[in-house]
PDB file of C-alpha atoms in Angstrom:
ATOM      1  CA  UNK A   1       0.000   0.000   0.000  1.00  0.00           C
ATOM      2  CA  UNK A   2       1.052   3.397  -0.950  1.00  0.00           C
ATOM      3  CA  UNK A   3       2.616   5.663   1.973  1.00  0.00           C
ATOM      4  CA  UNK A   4      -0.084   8.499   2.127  1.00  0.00           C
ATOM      5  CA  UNK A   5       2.190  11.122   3.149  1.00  0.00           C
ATOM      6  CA  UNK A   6       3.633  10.415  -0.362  1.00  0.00           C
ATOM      7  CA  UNK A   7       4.186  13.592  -2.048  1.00  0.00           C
ATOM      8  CA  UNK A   8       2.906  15.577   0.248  1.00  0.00           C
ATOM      9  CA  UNK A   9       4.075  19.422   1.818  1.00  0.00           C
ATOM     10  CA  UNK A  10       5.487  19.392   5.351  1.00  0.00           C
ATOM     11  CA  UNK A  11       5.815  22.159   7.684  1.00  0.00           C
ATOM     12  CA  UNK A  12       7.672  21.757  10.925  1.00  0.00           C
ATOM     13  CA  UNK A  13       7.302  23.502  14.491  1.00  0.00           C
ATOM     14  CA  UNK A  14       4.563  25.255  16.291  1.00  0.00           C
ATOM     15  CA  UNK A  15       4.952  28.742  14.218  1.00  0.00           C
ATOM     16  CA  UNK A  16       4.875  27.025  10.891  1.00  0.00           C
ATOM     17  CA  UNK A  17       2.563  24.141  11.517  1.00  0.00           C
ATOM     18  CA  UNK A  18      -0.155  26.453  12.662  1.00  0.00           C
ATOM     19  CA  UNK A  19       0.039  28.287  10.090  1.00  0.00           C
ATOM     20  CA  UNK A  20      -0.331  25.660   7.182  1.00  0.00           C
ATOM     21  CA  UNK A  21      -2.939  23.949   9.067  1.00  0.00           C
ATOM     22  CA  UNK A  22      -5.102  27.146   9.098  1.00  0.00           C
ATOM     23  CA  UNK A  23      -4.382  27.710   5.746  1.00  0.00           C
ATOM     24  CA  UNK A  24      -5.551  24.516   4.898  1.00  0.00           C
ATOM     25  CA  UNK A  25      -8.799  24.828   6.774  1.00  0.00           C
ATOM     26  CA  UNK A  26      -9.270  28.249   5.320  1.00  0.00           C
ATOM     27  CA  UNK A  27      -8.429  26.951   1.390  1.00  0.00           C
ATOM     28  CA  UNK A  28     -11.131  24.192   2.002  1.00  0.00           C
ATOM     29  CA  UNK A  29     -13.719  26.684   3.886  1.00  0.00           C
ATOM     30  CA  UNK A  30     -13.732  25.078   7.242  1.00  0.00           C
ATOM     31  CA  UNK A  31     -13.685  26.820  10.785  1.00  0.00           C
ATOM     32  CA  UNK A  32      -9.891  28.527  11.444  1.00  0.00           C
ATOM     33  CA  UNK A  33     -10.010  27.091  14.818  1.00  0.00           C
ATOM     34  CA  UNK A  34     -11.204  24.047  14.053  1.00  0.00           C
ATOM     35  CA  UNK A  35      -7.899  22.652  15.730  1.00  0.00           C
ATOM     36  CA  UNK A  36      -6.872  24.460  18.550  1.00  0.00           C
ATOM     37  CA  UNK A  37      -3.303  23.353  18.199  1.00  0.00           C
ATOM     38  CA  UNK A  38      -0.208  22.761  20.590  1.00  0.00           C
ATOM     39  CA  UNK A  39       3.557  22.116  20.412  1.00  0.00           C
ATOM     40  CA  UNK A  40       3.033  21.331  16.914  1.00  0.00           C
ATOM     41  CA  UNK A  41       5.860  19.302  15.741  1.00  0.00           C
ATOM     42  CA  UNK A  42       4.736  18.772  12.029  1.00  0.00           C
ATOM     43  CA  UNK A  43       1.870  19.435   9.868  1.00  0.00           C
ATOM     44  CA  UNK A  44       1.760  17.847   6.385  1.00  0.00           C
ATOM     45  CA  UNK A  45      -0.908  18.413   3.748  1.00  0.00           C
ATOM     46  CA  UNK A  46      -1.290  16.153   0.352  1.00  0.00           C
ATOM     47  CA  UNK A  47      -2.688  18.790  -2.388  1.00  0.00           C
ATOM     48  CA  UNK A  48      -3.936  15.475  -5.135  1.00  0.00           C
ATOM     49  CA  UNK A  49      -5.472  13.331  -2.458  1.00  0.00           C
ATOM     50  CA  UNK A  50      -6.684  15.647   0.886  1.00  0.00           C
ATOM     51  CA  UNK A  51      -4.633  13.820   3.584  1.00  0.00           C
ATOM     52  CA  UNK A  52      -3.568  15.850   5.988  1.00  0.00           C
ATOM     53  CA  UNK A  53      -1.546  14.874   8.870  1.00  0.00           C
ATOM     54  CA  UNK A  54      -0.556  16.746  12.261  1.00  0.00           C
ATOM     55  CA  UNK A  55       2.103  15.612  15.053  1.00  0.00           C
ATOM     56  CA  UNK A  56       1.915  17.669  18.144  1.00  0.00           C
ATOM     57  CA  UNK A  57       3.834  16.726  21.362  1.00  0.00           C
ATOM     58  CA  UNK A  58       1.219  15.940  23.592  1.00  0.00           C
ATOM     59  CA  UNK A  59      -2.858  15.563  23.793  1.00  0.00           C
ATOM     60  CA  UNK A  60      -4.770  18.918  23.939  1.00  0.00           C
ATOM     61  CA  UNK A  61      -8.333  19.100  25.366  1.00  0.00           C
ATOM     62  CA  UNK A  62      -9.672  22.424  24.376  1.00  0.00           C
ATOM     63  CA  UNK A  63     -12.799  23.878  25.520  1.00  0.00           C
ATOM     64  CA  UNK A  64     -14.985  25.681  23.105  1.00  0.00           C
ATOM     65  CA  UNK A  65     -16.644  27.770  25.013  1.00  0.00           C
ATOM     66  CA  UNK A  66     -19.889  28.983  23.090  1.00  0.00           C
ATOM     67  CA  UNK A  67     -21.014  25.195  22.963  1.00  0.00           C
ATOM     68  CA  UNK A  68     -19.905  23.748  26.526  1.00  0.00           C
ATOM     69  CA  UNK A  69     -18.329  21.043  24.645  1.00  0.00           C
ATOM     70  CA  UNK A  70     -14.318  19.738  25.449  1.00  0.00           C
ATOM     71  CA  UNK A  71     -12.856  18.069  22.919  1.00  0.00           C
ATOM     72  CA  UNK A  72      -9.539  16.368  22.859  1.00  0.00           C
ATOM     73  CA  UNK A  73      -6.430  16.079  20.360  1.00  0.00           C
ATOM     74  CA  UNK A  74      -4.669  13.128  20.323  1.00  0.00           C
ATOM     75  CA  UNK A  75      -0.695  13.382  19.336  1.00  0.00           C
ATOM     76  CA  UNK A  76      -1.039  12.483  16.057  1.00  0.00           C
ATOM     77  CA  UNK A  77      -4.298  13.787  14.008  1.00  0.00           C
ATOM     78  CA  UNK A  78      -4.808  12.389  10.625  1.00  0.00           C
ATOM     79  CA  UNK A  79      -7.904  12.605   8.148  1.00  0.00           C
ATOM     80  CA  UNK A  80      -8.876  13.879   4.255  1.00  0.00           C
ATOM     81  CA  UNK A  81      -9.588  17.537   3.904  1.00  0.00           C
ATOM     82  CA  UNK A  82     -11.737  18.453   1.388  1.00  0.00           C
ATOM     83  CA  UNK A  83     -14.192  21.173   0.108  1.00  0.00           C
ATOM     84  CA  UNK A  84     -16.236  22.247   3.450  1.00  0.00           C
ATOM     85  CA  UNK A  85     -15.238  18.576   4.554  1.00  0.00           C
ATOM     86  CA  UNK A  86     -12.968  16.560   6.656  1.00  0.00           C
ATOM     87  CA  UNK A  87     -13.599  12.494   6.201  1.00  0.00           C
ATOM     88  CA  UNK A  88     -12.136   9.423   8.107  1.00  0.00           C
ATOM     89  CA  UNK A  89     -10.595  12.064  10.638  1.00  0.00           C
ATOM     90  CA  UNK A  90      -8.287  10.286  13.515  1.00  0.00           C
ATOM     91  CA  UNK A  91      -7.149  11.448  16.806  1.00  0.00           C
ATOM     92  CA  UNK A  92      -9.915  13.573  17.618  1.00  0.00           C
ATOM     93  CA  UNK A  93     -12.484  13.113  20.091  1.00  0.00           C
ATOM     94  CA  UNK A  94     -15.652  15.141  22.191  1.00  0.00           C
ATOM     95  CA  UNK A  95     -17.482  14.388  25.056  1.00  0.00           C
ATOM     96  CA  UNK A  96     -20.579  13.164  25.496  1.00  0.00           C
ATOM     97  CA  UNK A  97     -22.257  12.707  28.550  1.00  0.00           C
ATOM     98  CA  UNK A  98     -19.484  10.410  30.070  1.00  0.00           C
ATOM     99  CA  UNK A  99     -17.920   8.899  26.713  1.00  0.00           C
ATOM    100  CA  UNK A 100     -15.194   9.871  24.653  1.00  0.00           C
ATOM    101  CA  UNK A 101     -16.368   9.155  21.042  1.00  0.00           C
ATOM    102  CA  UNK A 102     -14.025   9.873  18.007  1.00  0.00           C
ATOM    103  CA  UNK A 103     -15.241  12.262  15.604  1.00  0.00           C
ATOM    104  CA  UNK A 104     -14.502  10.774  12.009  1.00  0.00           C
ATOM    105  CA  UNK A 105     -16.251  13.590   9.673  1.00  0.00           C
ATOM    106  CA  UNK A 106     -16.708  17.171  10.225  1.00  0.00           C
ATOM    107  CA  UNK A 107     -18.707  18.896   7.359  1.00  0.00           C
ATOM    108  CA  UNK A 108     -19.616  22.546   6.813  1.00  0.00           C
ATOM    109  CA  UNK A 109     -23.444  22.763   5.440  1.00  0.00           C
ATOM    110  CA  UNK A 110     -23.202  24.302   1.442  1.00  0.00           C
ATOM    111  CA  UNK A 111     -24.873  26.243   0.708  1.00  0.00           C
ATOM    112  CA  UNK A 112     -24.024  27.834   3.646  1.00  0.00           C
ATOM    113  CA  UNK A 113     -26.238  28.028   6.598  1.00  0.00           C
ATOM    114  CA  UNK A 114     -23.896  28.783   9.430  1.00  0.00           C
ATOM    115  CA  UNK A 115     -24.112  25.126  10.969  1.00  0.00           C
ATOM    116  CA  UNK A 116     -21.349  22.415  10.997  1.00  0.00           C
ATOM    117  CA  UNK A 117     -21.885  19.072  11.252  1.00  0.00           C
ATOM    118  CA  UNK A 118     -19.720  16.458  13.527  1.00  0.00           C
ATOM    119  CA  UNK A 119     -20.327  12.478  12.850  1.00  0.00           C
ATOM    120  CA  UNK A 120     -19.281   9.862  15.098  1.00  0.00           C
ATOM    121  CA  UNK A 121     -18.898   6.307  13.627  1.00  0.00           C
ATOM    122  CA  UNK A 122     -21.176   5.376  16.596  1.00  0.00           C
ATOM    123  CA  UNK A 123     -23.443   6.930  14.757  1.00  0.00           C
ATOM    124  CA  UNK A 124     -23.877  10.044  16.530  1.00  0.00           C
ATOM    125  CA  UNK A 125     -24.269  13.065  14.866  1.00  0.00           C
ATOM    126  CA  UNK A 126     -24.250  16.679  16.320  1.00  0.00           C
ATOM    127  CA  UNK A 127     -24.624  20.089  14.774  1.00  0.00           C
ATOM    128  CA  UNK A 128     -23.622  22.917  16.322  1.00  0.00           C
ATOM    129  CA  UNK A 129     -23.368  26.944  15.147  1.00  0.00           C
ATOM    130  CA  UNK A 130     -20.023  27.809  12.823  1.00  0.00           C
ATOM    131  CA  UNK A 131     -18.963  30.422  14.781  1.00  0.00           C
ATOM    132  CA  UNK A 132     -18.256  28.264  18.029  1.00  0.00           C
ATOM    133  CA  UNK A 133     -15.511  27.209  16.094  1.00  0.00           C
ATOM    134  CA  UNK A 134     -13.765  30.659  14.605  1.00  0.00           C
ATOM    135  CA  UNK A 135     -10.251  31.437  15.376  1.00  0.00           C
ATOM    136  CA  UNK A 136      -9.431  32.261  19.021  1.00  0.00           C
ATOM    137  CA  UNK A 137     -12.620  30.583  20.314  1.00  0.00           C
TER     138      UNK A 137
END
C-alpha cells in the first residue's frame, strides 16, 4: 500500500505548523479554529489526495466555550480535507455525557447556513453553530 504522506508538503514547528494547518482549513472553507493546536511538531498536507496529517507533542483538550463542549487532540491527528469537509478524521475526540467518542467527519453545510456538522462512527451526529468554532474561540 502506498505511503499516504507520499508527495505531500510538510511544515515543521509550532509557528509554521499552525500556520499551514489554518491555511488549509481556510483553502477548504472550514472553521480557522477548528484545531486548537499545541507544540506542533509537524503538519503535512497532500494537495492530489486531501490527507492531511498533524504531530503535536502531547494531547490537547480544548474547551470551546460557546457550545460547553471539550474536545480532545490526540498526538497524532490524521484525516482527508476536502471542500467544506474533513472524512475518516483520527485522533480527535468530544465528550458526550461520560464517553469519549471519536469524531470521524466534520462537514460545513453548502450552501451555507452557518451550521457544521460532527459524525461519530457510533453513529452520533451533532450540529452545532459555525462560529463556536472561529479562530481564538
Amino acid at each position: 500500500m502506498a505511503d499516504p504522506k507520499e508527495g505531500g508538503t510538510i511544515k515543521k514547528g509550532q509557528q509554521e505548523g499552525l500556520k499551514f494547518a489554518v491555511s488549509i482549513l481556510e483553502e477548504h472553507g472550514l472553521p480557522l479554529g477548528l484545531l486548537p493546536l499545541a507544540d506542533v511538531i509537524e503538519v503535512g498536507f497532500v494537495k492530489t489526495t486531501g490527507y492531511m496529517w498533524i504531530l503535536q507533542a502531547k494531547k490537547v483538550e480544548h474547551n470551546f466555550k460557546l457550545i460547553k463542549k471539550l474536545v480532545s487532540y490526540d498526538s497524532e491527528i490524521t484525516g482527508y480535507v476536502e471542500k467544506k469537509r474533513i472524512k475518516k478524521l483520527k485522533g480527535v475526540k468530544a465528550k458526550e455525557l461520560l464517553m469519549w467518542p471519536p469524531v470521524n467527519d466534520i462537514i460545513v453545510e453548502d450552501p451555507p447556513t452557518g451550521k457544521i456538522q460532527f459524525k461519530s462512527l457510533a453513529g452520533i451526529t451533532k450540529i452545532f453553530p459555525e462560529e463556536a468554532f472561529a479562530a481564538g474561540q
